[in-house]
Each structure stands twice: as structure tokens, then as C-alpha cells.
mmCIF file of C-alpha atoms in Angstrom:
data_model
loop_
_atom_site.group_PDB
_atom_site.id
_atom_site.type_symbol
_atom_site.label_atom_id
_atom_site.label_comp_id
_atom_site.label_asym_id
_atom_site.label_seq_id
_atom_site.Cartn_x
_atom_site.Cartn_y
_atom_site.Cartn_z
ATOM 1 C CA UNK A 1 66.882 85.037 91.597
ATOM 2 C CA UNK A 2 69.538 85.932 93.428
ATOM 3 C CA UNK A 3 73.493 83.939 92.441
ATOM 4 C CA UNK A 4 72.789 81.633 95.509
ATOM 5 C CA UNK A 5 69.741 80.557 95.055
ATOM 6 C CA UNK A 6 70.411 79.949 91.499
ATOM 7 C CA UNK A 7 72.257 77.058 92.150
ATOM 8 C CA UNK A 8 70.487 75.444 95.125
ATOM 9 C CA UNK A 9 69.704 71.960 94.302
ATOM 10 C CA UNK A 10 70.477 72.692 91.005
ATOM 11 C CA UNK A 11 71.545 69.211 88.874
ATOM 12 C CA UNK A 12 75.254 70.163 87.618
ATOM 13 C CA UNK A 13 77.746 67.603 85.551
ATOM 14 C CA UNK A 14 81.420 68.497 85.770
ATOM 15 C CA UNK A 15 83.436 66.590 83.781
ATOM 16 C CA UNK A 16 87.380 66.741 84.686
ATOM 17 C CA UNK A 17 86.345 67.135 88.178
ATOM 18 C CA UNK A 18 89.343 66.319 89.581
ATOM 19 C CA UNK A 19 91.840 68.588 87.844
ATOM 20 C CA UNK A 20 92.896 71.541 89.229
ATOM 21 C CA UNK A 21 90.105 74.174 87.961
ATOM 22 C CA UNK A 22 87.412 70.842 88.430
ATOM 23 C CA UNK A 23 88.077 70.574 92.214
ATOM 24 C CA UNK A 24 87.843 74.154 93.292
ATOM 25 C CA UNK A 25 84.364 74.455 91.197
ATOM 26 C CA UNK A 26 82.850 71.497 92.763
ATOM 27 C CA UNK A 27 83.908 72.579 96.142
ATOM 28 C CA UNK A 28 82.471 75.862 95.049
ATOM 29 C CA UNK A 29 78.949 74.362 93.975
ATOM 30 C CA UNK A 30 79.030 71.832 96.716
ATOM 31 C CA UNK A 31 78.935 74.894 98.906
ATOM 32 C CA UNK A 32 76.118 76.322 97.070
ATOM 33 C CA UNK A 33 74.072 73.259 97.866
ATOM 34 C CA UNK A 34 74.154 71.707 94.200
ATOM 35 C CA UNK A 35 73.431 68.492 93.005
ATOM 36 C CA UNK A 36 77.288 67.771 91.556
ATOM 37 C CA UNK A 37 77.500 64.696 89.405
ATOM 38 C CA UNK A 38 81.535 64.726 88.062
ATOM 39 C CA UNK A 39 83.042 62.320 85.453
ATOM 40 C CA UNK A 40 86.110 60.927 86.567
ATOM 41 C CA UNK A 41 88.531 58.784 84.602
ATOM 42 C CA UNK A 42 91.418 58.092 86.550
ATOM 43 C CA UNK A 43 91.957 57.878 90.545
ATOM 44 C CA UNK A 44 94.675 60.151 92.180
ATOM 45 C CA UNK A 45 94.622 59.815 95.876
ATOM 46 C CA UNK A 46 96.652 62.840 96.110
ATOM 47 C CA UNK A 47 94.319 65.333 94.109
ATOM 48 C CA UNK A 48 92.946 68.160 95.796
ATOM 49 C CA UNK A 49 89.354 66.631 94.821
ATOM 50 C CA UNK A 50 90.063 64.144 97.508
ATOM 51 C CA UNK A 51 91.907 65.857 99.841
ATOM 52 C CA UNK A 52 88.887 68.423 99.791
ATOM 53 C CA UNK A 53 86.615 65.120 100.639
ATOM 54 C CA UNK A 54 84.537 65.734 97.538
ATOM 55 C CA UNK A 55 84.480 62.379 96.525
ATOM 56 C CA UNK A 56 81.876 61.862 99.315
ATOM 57 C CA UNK A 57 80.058 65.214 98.214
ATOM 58 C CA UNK A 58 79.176 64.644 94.825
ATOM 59 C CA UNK A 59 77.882 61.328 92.852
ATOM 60 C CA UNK A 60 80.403 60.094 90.927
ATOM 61 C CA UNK A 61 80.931 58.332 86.986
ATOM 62 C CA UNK A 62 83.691 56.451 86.417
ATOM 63 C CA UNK A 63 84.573 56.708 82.634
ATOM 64 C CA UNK A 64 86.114 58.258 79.501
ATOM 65 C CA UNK A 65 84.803 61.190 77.579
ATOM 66 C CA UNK A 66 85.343 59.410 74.920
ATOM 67 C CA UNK A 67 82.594 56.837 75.575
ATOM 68 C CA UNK A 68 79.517 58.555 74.368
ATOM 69 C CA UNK A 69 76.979 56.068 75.287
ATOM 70 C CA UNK A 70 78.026 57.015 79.178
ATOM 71 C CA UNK A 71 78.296 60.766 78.545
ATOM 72 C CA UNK A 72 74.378 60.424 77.309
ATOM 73 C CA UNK A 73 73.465 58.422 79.807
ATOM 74 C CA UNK A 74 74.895 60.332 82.706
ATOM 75 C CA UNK A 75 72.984 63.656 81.489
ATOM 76 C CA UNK A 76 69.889 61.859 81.508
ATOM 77 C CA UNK A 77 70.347 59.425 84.440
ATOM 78 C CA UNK A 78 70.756 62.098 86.951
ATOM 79 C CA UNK A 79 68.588 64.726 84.746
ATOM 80 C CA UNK A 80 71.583 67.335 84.065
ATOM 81 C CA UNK A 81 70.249 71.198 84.007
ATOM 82 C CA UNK A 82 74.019 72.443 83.639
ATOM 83 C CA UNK A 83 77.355 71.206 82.249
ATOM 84 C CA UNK A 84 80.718 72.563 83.058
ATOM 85 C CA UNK A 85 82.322 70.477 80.186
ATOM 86 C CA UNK A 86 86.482 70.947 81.825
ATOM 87 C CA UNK A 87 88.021 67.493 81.108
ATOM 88 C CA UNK A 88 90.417 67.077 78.359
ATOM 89 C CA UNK A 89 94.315 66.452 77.974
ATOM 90 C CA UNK A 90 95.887 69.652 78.743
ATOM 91 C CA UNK A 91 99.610 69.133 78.881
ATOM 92 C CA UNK A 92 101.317 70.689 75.354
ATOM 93 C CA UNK A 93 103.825 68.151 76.340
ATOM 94 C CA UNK A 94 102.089 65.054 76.077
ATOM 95 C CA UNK A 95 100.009 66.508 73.002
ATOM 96 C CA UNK A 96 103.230 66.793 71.428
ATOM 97 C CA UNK A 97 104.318 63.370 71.883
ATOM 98 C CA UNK A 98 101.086 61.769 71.343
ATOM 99 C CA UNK A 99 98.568 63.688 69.350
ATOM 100 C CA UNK A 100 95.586 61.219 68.709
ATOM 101 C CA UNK A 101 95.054 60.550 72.834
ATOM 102 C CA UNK A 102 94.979 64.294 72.376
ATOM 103 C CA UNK A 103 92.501 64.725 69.798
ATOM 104 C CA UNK A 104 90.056 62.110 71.105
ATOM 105 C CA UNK A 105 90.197 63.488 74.361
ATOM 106 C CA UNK A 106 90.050 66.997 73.442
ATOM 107 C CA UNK A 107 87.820 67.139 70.456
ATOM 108 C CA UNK A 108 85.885 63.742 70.590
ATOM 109 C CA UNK A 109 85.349 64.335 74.050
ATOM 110 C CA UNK A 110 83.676 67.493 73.411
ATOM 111 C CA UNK A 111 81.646 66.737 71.087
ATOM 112 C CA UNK A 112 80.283 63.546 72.942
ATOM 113 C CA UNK A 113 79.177 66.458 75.768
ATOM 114 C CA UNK A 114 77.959 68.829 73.312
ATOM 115 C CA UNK A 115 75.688 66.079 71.839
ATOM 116 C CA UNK A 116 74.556 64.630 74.755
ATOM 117 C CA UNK A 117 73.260 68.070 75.662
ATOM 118 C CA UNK A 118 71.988 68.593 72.789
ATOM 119 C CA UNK A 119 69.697 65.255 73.244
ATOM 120 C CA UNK A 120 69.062 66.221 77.023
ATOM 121 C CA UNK A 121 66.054 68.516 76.655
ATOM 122 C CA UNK A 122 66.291 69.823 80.386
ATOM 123 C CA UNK A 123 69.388 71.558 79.433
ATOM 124 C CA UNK A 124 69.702 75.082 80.371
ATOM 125 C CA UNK A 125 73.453 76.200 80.077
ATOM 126 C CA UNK A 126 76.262 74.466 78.750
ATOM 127 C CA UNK A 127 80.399 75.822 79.621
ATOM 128 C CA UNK A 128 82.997 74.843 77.785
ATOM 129 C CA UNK A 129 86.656 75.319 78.625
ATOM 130 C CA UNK A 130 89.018 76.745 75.846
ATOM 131 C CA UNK A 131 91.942 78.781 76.220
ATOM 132 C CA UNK A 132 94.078 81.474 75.158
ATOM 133 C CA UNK A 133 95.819 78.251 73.192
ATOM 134 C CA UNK A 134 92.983 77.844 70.836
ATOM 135 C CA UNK A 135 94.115 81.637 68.981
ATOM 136 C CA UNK A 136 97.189 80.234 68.419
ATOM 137 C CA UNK A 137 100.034 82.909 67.228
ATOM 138 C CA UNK A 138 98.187 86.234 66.106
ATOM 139 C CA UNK A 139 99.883 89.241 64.719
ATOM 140 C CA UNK A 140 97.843 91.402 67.461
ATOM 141 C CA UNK A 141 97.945 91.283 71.236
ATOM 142 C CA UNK A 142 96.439 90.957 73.133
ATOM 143 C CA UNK A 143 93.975 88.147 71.676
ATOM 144 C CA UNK A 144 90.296 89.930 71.391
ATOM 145 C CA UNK A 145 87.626 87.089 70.825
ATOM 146 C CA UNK A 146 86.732 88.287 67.025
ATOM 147 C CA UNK A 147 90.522 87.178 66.293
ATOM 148 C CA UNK A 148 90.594 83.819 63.883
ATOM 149 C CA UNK A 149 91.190 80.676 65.827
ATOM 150 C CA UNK A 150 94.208 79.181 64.026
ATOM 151 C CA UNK A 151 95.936 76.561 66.773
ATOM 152 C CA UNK A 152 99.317 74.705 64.665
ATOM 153 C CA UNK A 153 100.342 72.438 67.360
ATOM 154 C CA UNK A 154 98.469 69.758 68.462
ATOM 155 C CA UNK A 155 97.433 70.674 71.598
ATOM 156 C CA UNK A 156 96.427 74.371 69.965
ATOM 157 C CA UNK A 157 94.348 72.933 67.154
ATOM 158 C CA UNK A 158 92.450 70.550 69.418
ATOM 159 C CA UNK A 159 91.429 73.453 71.508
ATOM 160 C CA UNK A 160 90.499 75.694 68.458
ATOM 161 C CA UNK A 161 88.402 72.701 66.979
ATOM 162 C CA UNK A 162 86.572 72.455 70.190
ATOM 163 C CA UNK A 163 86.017 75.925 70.411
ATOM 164 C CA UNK A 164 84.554 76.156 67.467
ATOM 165 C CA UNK A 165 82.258 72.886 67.768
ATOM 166 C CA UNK A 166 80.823 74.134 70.452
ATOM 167 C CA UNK A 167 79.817 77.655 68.566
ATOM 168 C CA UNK A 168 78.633 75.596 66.142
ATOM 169 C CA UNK A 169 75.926 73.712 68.249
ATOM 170 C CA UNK A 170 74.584 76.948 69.571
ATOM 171 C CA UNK A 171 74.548 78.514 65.894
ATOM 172 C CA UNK A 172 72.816 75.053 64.579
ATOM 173 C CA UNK A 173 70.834 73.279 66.990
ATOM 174 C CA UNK A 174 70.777 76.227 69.835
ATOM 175 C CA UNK A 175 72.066 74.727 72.195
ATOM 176 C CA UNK A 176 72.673 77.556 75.354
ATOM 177 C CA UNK A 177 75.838 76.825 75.188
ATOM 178 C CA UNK A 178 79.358 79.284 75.758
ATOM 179 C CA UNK A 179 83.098 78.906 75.831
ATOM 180 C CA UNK A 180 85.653 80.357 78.563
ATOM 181 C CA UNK A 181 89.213 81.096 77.147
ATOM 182 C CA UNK A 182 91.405 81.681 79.984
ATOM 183 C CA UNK A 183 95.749 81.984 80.631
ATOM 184 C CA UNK A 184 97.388 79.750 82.801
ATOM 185 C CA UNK A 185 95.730 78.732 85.582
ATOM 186 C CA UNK A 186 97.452 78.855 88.698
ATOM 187 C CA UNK A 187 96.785 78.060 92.228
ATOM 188 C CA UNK A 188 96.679 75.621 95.041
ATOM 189 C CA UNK A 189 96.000 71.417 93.825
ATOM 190 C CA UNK A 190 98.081 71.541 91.018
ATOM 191 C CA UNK A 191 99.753 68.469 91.146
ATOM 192 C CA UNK A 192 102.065 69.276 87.159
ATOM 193 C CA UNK A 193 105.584 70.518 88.671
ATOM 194 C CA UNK A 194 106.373 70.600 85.121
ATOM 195 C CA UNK A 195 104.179 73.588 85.773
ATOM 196 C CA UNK A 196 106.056 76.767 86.416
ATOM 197 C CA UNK A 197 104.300 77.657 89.370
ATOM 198 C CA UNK A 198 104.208 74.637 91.368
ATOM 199 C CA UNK A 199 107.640 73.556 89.943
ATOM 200 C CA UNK A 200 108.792 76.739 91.253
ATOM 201 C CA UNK A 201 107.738 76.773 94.452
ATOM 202 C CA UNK A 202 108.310 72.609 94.881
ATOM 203 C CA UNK A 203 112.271 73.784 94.270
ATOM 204 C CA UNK A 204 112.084 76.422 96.440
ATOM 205 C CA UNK A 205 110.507 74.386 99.325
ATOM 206 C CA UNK A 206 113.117 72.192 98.602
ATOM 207 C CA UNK A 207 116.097 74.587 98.503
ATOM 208 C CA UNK A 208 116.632 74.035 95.485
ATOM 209 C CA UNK A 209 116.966 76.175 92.028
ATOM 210 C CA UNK A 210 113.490 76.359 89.960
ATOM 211 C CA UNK A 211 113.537 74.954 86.565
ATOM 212 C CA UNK A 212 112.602 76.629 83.294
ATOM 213 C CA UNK A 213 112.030 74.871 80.680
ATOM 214 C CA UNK A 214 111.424 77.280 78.200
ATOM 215 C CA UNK A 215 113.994 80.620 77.344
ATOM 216 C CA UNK A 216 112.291 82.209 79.998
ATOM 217 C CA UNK A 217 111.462 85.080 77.950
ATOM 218 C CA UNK A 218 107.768 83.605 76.632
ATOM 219 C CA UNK A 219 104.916 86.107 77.763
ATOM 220 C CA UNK A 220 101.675 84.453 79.360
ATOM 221 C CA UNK A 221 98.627 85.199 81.159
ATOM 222 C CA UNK A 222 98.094 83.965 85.141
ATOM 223 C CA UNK A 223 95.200 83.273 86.047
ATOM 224 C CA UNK A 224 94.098 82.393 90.142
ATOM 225 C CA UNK A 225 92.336 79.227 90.485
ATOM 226 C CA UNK A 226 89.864 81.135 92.528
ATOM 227 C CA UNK A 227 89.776 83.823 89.643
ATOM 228 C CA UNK A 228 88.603 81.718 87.433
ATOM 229 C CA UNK A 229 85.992 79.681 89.349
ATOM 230 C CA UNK A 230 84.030 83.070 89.825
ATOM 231 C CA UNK A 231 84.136 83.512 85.683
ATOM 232 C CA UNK A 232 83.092 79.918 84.806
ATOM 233 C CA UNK A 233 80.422 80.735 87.434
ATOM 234 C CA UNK A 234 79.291 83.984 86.105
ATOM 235 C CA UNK A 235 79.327 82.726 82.478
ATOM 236 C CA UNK A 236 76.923 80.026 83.267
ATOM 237 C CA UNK A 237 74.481 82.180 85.480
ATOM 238 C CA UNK A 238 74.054 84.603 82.232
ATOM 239 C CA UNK A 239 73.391 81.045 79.997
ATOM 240 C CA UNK A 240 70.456 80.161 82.654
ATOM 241 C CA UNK A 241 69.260 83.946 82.060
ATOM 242 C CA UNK A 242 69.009 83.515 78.500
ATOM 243 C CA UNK A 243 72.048 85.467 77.781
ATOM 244 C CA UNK A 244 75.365 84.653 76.197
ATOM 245 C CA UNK A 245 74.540 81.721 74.021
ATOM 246 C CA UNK A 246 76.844 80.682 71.199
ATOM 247 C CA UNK A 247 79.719 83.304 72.546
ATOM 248 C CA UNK A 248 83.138 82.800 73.364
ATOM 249 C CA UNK A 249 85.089 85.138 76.336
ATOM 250 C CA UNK A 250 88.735 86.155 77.553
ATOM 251 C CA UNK A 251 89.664 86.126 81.142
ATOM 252 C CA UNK A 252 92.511 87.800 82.425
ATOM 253 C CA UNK A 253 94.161 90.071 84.926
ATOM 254 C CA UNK A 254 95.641 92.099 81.576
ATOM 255 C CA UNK A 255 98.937 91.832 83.216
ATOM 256 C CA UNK A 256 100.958 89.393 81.163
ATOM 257 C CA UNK A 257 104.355 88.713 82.193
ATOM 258 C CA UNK A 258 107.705 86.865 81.228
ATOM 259 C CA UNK A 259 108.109 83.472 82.949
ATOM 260 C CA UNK A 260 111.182 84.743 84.450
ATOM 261 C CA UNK A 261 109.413 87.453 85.646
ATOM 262 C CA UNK A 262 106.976 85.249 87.444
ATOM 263 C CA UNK A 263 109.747 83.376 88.697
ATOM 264 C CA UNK A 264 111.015 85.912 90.262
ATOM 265 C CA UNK A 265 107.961 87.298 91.955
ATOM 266 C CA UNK A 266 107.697 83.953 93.144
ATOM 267 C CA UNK A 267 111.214 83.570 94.750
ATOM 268 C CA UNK A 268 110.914 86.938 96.216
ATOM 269 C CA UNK A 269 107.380 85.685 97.940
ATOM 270 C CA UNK A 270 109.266 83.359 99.647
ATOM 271 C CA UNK A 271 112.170 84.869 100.310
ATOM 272 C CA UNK A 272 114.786 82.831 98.664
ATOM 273 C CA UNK A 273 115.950 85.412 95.845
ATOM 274 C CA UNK A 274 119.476 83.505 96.400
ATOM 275 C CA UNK A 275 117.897 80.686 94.247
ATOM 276 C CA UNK A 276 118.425 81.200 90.390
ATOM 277 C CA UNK A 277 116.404 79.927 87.939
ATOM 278 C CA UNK A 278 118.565 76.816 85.963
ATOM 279 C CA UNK A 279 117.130 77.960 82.147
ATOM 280 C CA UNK A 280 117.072 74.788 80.250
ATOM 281 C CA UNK A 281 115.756 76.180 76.930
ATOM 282 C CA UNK A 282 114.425 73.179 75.387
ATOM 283 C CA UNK A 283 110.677 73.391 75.432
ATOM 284 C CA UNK A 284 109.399 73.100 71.645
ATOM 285 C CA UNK A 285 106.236 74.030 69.838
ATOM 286 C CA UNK A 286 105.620 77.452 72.106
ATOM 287 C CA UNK A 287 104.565 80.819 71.078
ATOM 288 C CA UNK A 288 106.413 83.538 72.025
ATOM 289 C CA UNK A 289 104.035 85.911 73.779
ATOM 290 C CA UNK A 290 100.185 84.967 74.515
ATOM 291 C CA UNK A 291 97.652 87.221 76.938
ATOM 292 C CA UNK A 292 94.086 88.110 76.695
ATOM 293 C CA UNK A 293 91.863 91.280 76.647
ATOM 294 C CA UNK A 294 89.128 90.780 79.127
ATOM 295 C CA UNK A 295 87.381 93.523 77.676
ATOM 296 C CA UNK A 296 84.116 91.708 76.486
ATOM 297 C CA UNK A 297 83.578 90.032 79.686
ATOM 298 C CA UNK A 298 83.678 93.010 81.728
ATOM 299 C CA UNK A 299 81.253 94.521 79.342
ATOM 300 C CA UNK A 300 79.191 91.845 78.815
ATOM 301 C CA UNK A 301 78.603 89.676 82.249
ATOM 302 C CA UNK A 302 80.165 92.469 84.306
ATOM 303 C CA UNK A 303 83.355 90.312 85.219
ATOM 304 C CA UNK A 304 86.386 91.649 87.057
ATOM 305 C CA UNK A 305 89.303 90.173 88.175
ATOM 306 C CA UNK A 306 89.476 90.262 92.136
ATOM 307 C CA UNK A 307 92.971 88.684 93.275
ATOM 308 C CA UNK A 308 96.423 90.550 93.082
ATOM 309 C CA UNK A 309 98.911 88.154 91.723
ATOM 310 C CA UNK A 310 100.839 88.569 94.481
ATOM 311 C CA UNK A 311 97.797 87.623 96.850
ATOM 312 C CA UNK A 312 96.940 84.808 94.517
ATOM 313 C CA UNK A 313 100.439 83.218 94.697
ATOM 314 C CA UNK A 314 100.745 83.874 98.260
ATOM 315 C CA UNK A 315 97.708 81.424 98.893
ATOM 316 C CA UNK A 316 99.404 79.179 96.703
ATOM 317 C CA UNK A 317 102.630 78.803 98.176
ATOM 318 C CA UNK A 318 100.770 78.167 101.727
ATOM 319 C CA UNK A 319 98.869 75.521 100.107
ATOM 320 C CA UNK A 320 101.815 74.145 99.056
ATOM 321 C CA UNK A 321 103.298 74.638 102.264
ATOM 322 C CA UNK A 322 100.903 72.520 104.011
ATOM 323 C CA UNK A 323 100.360 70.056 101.556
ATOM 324 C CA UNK A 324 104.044 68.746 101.448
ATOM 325 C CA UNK A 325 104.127 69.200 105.323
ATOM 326 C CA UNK A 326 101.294 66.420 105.245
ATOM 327 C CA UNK A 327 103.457 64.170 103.057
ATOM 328 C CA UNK A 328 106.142 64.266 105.066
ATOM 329 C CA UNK A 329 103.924 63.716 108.713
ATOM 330 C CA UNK A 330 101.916 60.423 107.021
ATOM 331 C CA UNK A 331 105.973 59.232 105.919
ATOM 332 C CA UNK A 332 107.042 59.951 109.098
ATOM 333 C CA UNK A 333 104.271 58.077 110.933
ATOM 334 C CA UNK A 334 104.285 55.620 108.519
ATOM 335 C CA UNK A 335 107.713 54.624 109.542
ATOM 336 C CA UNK A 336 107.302 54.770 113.381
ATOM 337 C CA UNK A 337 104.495 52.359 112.316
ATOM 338 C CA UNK A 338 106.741 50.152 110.516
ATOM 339 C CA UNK A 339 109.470 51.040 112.854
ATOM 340 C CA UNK A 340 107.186 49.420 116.189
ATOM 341 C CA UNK A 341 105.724 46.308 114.001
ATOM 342 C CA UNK A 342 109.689 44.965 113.496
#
């Protein structure tokens, strides 16, 4: 069966459909011709899920993860066949600040899916999202999947417990079920300026100086939305082949850099190098350096990364570009409306 085919008509639930990785997938199955179903908590007008018009795509539950009567009834209600499980609490911020939301989100949530599909006997592949988060701070980098999963922040042990909940339902019940540890994602939609790359490019837009929270010296992985639709993708097409159950893999370009680094591939993009970076050095509860050997998933489900960073970002910033140029023609016409009805 050929990768298109495999997902005509095909009965897919995507919980955290609206988030930034969410929207790009179900636009991505939508095109396919799938049957989408996504969870969806809370509304945001401004999301890219809107703006994309998926809302009128897909078939849509309103509700928590947390509720596990609705999580059950939603896989069997619309008779599920895959699960990209994506919705969880994902700012280290807010985990910080308010680690129970976190955990119930994050690791209740989870395991509400994972039973659910468990329960669902028409289940044929299950994809959970990690990330590089869940290793928390290893002696050796880059992070190789047999490394211990040993999160120490909240947001980092919520993401190692899921991880390894999941494992456990394929090692237990057998559940085809796999986990996707990624960097940061980056890319067009992402609506978190507290986010390096859209904060970055916001300020720029704006003429002003980018923030950094951080020293600007942590390393990370960066990760193109579009990158990593094609791996959640992949990862489930080996699940409905009978392969990868119970496994966990990396994604990444291998190309880790310093967020000032970014930064300044970012200001250089868009030609306003005169902009410095104000360094506020006050995030907390960061590790120093974080990236990913992709190794596995190249050998195992044949994955490669296709975007240049600099391609990826310069898609990005033309999102960006048009989405604040939107804003400011609805404001605009919004007040010759107002203007004309005084």
C-alpha cells in the first residue's frame, strides 16, 4: 500500500489539534483524505487550526484529556484506527509555576489515551509525543534512545513518566503503540512569543530588540514544523505495518546550536543585524545543552531530515509576515467600520 493510500479514509484522533505541531498534521491528513476527529479543549480564534479552516474539515470534541469517560468514548464513537496522542501542557514555564495542571495534563492525560486504546480493539497504531525533555540532563550528548529517562523538573518528569507509560502498554498489554522525542519545534502558527523563534522575529517585525530569556548560551535542537509532521507520519505508517511497537525515536537535524546563535541566524534572515539581542538571564530550571542523535530513525523507518534551517525559518518569518499583516488590515477595517457608523 502505497503512503497515500494508507491513509485514505482512514479514522484518525488527534488530540492537541490545535497547537502548533496538531494543526499542520491535520492539515496534512486532511489532505490525505482522512477521517480527522481532534480533541480540543480551549478555543483560540487566532490559531493556525482555524486560520487553516480545519475546524470545518475535521469532526470535532470539545473536552479535557483528563476526562477519561470522553477520551473512551470518542475512540469508539467515531471507531478510531489511529491516534496521534499530541495534547499536553508544554510550556516549562507554566510547569514550573503550577506542577499538578502539569501532571494531570501530561501524565493523566496520557494514560486516559493509552487506555482508551487499549479498550478500542480496532486500534492499529498509537503515537505519542515526548521530547528531548523527557532525558533530562545526561552526561553524554547527544541523547541516544537507550539513555535513562531521568526528567527533575516538572515539566521533564511529566514527559519521562509518559514516555515510559506508554512503553509500558506495548510491553504489557501490546498495544502498537510508539513515542516521538523531538527538539524544539519551530515554524509557522506558533502563537508562544515567549518562544525564541516567534519572539524573535515578532521584535524584529516590530523594530524592536529580541528578547532572551535565558544566558543565551543553552544548546538545543530545531526542529521545522514541517520536519516533524513527515516523522510523526512515518512513525505511524511503520505501527500500521506491524513494525516499531513499544519503541521510542530521536528526531533531529544533528545540528544543535546556542540560542544566540539562532538568534542571530534569525536577524540576519531578515536583515536587521542592527538589532541586539536584550539577554535577560533569568529563565530557571534549564539544562545547559540538549540535542538528539537521529541515528535510530534513519536506520530504522528510513527518516531524514529534508529542510535547511535556514529554509525552514525563512518560511517562518513569511508566515509571520503575513499573519501580522492580517491583524493589522481586520484593525484597520475595523476602524473605518467604526469610523463610518459614528
Amino acid at each position: 500500500m502505497k503512503p497515500a493510500e494508507a491513509w485514505r479514509r482512514r479514522r484518525v484522533f488527534v488530540t492537541g489539534c490545535t497547537g502548533l505541531l496538531g494543526a499542520w498534521l491535520t492539515r496534512w491528513l486532511v489532505e490525505q483524505q482522512a477521517d480527522v476527529v481532534g480533541l480540543i479543549r480551549d478555543h483560540g480564534p487566532q490559531s493556525n487550526f482555524y486560520r487553516l479552516g480545519l475546524d470545518r474539515d475535521i469532526r470535532i470534541v470539545h473536552g479535557a484529556l483528563e476526562d477519561y469517560p470522553l477520551v473512551e468514548r470518542s475512540l469508539n464513537e467515531y471507531e478510531i484506527e489511529v491516534v496521534f496522542h499530541l495534547g499536553a501542557q508544554t510550556i516549562v514555564g507554566i510547569a514550573n509555576e503550577n506542577p499538578l495542571s502539569t501532571f494531570r495534563a501530561n501524565i493523566q492525560g496520557s494514560w486516559n489515551v493509552l487506555e482508551a486504546a487499549r479498550h478500542r480493539k480496532g486500534i492499529r497504531a498509537v503515537v505519542v509525543a515526548s521530547s528531548d525533555k523527557a532525558y533530562g540532563a545526561q552526561a553524554q550528548l547527544p541523547y541516544r534512545e537507550d539513555a535513562p529517562l531521568i526528567g527533575r523538573h516538572p515539566y521533564d518528569a511529566s514527559k519521562s513518566c509518559a514516555d515510559l507509560i506508554a512503553q509500558m502498554y506495548w510491553h504489557t498489554y501490546h498495544l502498537p503503540v510508539a513515542v516521538t522525542r523531538c527538539g524544539n519545534f519551530y515554524g509557522g502558527g506558533d502563537l508562544n512569543f515567549n518562544r525564541i523563534v516567534p519572539g524573535t522575529i515578532r521584535s524584529l517585525l516590530d523594530g524592536q530588540r529580541p528578547i532572551v530569556r535565558s544566558d543565551g548560551a543553552l544548546r538545543r535542537d530545531y526542529l521545522y514544523i514541517k520536519e516533524a509532521v513527515s516523522a510523526y507520519v512515518l512513525l505511524a505508517e511503520r505501527l500500521l505495518e506491524g513494525q516499531a511497537g513499544g519503541e521510542g525515536y530521536n528526531f533531529s537535524h544533528g545540528q544543535p546550536l546556542r540560542v544566540l546563535e539562532l538568534v542571530d541566524i534569525i536577524t540576519g534572515l531578515m536583515g536587521r543585524a542592527d538589532l541586539k539581542p536584550v539577554i535577560l538571564n533569568e529563565a530557571t530550571n534549564e539544562i545547559p545543552d540538549q540535542f538528539l542523535d537521529a541515528s535510530k530513525a534513519g536506520a530504522d523507518l528510513g527518516w531524514k531530515p529534508r529542510y535547511r534551517l535556514e529554509d525552514g525559518l525563512k518560511e517562518t518569518v513569511a508566515w509571520y509576515e503575513e499573519f501580522f499583516k492580517a491583524q493589522h488590515d481586520a484593525q484597520a477595517a475595523g476602524q473605518q467600520t467604526w469610523a463610518k457608523s459614528v
